[in-house]
Short mmCIF file of N, CA, C and O in Angstrom, two decimals:
data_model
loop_
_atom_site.label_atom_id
_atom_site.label_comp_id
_atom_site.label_asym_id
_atom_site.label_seq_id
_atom_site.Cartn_x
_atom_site.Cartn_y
_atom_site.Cartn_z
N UNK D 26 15.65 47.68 4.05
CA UNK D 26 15.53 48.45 2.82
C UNK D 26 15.87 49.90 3.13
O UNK D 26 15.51 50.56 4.11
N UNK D 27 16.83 50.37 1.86
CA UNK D 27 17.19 51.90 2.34
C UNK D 27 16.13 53.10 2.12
O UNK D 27 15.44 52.62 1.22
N UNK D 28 15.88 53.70 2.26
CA UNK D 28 15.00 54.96 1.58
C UNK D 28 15.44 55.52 0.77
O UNK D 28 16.65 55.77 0.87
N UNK D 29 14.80 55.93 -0.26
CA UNK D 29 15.79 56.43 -1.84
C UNK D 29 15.72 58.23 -0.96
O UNK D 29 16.75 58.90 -0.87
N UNK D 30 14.51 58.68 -0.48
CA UNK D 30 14.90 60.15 0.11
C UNK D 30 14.71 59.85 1.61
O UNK D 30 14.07 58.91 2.08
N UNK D 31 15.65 61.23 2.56
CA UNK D 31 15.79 61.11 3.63
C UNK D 31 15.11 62.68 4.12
O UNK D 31 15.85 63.65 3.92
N UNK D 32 14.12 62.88 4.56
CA UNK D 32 13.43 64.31 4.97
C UNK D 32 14.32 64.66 5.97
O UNK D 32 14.12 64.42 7.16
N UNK D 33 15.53 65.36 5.42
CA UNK D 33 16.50 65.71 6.78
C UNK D 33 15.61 66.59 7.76
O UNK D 33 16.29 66.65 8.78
N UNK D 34 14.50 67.27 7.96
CA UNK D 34 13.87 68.20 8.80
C UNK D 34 13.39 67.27 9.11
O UNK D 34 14.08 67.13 10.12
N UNK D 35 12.44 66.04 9.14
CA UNK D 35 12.16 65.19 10.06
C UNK D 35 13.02 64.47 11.04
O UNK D 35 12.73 63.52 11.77
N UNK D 36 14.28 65.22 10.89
CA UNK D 36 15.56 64.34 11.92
C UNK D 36 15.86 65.74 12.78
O UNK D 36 16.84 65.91 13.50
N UNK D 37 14.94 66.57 12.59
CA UNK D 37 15.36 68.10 13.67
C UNK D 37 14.82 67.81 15.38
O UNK D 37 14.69 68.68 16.24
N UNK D 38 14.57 66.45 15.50
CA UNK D 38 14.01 66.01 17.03
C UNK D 38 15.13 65.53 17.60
O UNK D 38 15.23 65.39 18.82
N UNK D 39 16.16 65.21 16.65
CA UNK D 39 17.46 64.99 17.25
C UNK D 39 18.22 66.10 17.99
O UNK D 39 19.29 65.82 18.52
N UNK D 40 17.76 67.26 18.06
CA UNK D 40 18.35 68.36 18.59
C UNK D 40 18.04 68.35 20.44
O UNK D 40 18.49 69.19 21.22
N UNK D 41 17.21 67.25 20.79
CA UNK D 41 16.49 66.95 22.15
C UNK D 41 17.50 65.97 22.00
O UNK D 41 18.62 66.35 22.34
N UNK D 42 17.40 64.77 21.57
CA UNK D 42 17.67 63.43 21.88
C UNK D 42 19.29 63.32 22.20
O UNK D 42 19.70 62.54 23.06
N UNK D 43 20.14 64.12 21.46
CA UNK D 43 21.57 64.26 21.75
C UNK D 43 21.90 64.65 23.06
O UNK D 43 23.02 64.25 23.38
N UNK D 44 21.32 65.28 23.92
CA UNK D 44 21.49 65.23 25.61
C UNK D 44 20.29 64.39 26.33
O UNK D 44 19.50 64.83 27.16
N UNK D 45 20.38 62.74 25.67
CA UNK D 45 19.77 62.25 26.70
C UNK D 45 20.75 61.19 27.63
O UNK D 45 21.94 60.98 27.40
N UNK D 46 20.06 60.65 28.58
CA UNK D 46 21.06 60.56 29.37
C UNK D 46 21.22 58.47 29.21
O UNK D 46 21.85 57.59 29.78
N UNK D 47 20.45 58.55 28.35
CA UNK D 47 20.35 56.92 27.78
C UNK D 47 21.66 56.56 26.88
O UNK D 47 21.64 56.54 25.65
N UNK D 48 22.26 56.42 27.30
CA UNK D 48 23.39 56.10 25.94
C UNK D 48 23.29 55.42 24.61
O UNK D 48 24.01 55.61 23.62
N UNK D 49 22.40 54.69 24.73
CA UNK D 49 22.36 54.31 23.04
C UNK D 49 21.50 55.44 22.77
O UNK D 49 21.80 55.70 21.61
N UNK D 50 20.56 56.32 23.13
CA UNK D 50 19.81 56.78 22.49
C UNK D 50 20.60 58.33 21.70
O UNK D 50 20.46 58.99 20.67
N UNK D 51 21.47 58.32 22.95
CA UNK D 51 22.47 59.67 21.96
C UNK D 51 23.53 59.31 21.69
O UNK D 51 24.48 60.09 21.75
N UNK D 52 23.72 57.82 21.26
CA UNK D 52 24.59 57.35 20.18
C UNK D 52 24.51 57.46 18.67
O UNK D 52 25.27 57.77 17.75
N UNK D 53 22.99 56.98 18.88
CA UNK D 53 22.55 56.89 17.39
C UNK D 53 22.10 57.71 16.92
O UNK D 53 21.86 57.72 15.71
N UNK D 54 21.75 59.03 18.00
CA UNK D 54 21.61 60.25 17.49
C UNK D 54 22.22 61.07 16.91
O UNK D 54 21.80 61.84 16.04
N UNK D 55 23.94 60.90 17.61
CA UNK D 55 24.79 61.69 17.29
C UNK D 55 25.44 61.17 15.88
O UNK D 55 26.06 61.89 15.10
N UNK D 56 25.18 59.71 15.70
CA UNK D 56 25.34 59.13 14.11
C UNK D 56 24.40 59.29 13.07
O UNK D 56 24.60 59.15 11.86
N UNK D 57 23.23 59.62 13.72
CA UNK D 57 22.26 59.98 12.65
C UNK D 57 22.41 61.56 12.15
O UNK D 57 22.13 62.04 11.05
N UNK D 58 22.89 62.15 13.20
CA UNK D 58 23.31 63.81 12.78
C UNK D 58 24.70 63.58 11.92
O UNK D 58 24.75 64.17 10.84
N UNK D 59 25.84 62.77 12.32
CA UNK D 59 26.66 62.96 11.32
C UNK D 59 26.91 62.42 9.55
O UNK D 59 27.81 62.53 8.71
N UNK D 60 25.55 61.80 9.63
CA UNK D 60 25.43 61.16 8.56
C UNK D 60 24.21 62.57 7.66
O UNK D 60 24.35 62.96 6.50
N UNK D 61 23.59 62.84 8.23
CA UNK D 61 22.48 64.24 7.90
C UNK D 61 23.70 65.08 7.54
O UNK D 61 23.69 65.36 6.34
N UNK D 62 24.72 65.54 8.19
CA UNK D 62 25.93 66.07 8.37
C UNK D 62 26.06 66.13 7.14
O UNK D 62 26.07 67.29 6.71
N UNK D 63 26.22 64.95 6.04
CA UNK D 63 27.42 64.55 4.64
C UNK D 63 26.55 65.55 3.57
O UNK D 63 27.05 66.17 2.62
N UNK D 64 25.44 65.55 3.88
CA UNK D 64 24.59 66.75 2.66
C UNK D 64 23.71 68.29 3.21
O UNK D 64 23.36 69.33 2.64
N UNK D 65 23.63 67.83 4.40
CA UNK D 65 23.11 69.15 5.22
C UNK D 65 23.59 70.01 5.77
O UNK D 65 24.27 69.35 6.56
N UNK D 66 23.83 71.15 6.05
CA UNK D 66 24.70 72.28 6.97
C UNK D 66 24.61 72.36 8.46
O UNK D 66 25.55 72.59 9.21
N UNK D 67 22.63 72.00 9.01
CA UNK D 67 22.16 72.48 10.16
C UNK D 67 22.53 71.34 11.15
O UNK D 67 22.19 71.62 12.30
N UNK D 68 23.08 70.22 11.04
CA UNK D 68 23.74 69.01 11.83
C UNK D 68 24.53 69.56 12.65
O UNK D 68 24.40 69.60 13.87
N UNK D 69 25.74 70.19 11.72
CA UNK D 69 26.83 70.52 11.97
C UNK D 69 26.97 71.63 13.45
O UNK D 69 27.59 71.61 14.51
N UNK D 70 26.36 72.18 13.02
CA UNK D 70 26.54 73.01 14.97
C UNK D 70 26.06 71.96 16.00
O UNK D 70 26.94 71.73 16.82
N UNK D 71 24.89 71.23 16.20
CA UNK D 71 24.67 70.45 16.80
C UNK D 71 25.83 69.29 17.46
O UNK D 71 26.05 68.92 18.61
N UNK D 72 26.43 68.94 16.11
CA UNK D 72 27.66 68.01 16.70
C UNK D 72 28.68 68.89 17.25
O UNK D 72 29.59 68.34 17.87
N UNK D 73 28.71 70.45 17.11
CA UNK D 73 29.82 70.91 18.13
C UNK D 73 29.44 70.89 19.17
O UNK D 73 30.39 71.05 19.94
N UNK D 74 28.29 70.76 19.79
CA UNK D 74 27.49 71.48 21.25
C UNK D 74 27.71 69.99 22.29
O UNK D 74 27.74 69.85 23.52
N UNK D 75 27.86 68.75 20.84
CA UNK D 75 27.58 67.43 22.16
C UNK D 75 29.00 67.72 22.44
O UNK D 75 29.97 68.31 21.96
N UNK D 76 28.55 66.80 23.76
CA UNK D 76 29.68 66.02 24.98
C UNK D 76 29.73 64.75 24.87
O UNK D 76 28.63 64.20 24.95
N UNK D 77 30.79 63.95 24.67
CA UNK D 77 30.57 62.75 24.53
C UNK D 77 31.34 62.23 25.77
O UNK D 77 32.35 62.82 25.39
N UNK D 78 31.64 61.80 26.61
CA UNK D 78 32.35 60.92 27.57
C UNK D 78 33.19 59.76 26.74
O UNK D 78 32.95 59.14 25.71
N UNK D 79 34.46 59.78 27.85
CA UNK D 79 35.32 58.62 26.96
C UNK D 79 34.94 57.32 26.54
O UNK D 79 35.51 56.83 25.56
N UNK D 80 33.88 56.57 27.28
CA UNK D 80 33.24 55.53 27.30
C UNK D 80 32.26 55.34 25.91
O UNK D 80 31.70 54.43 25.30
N UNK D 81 32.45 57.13 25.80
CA UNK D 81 30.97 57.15 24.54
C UNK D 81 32.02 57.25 23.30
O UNK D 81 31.70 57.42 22.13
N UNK D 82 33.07 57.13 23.70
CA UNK D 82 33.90 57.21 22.05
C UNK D 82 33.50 56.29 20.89
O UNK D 82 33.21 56.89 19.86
N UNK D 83 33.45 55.35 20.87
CA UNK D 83 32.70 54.67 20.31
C UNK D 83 31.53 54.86 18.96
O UNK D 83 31.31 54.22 17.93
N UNK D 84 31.03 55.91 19.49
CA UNK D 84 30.44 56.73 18.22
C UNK D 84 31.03 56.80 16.63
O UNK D 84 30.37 56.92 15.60
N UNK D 85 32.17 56.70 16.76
CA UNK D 85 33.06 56.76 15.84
C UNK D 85 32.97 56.28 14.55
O UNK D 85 33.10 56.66 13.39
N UNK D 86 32.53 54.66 15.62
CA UNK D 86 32.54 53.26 14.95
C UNK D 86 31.27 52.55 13.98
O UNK D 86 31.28 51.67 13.12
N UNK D 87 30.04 53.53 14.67
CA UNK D 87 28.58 53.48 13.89
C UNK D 87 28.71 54.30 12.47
O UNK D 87 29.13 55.43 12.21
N UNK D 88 28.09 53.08 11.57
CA UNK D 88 28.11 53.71 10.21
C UNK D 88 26.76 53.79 9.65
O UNK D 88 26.53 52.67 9.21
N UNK D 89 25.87 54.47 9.48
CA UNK D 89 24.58 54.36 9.25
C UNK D 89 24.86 55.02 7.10
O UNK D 89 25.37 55.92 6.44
N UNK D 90 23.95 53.53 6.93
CA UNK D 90 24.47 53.94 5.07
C UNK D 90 23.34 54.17 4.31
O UNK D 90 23.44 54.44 3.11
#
């Protein structure tokens, strides 16, 4: 089930989780910021700062709806 609202400031712990060294865990981080991204402003620097490795390209491909 989707959530009709999304408390984008309850997703500001993602600002840790995007340099972890777990790969799914700053996969879905970095998809959960670009999806915060489509209505929020404060995502957006965050996704300039990651590093993704070629292996992590993939990110791309996660669609969170």
């Amino acid at each position: 089930m989707r959530p009709r609202l999304i408390d984008h400031n309850h997703w500001r712990c993602l600002n840790n989780s995007i340099w972890s060294e777990v790969t799914p865990v700053k996969m879905l981080s970095v998809a959960m910021l670009r999806y915060i991204n489509q209505q929020h402003a404060w995502p957006g620097a965050l996704l300039e700062q990651v590093y993704l490795d070629a292996d992590e390209s993939w990110v791309e491909q996660i669609e969170i709806c």
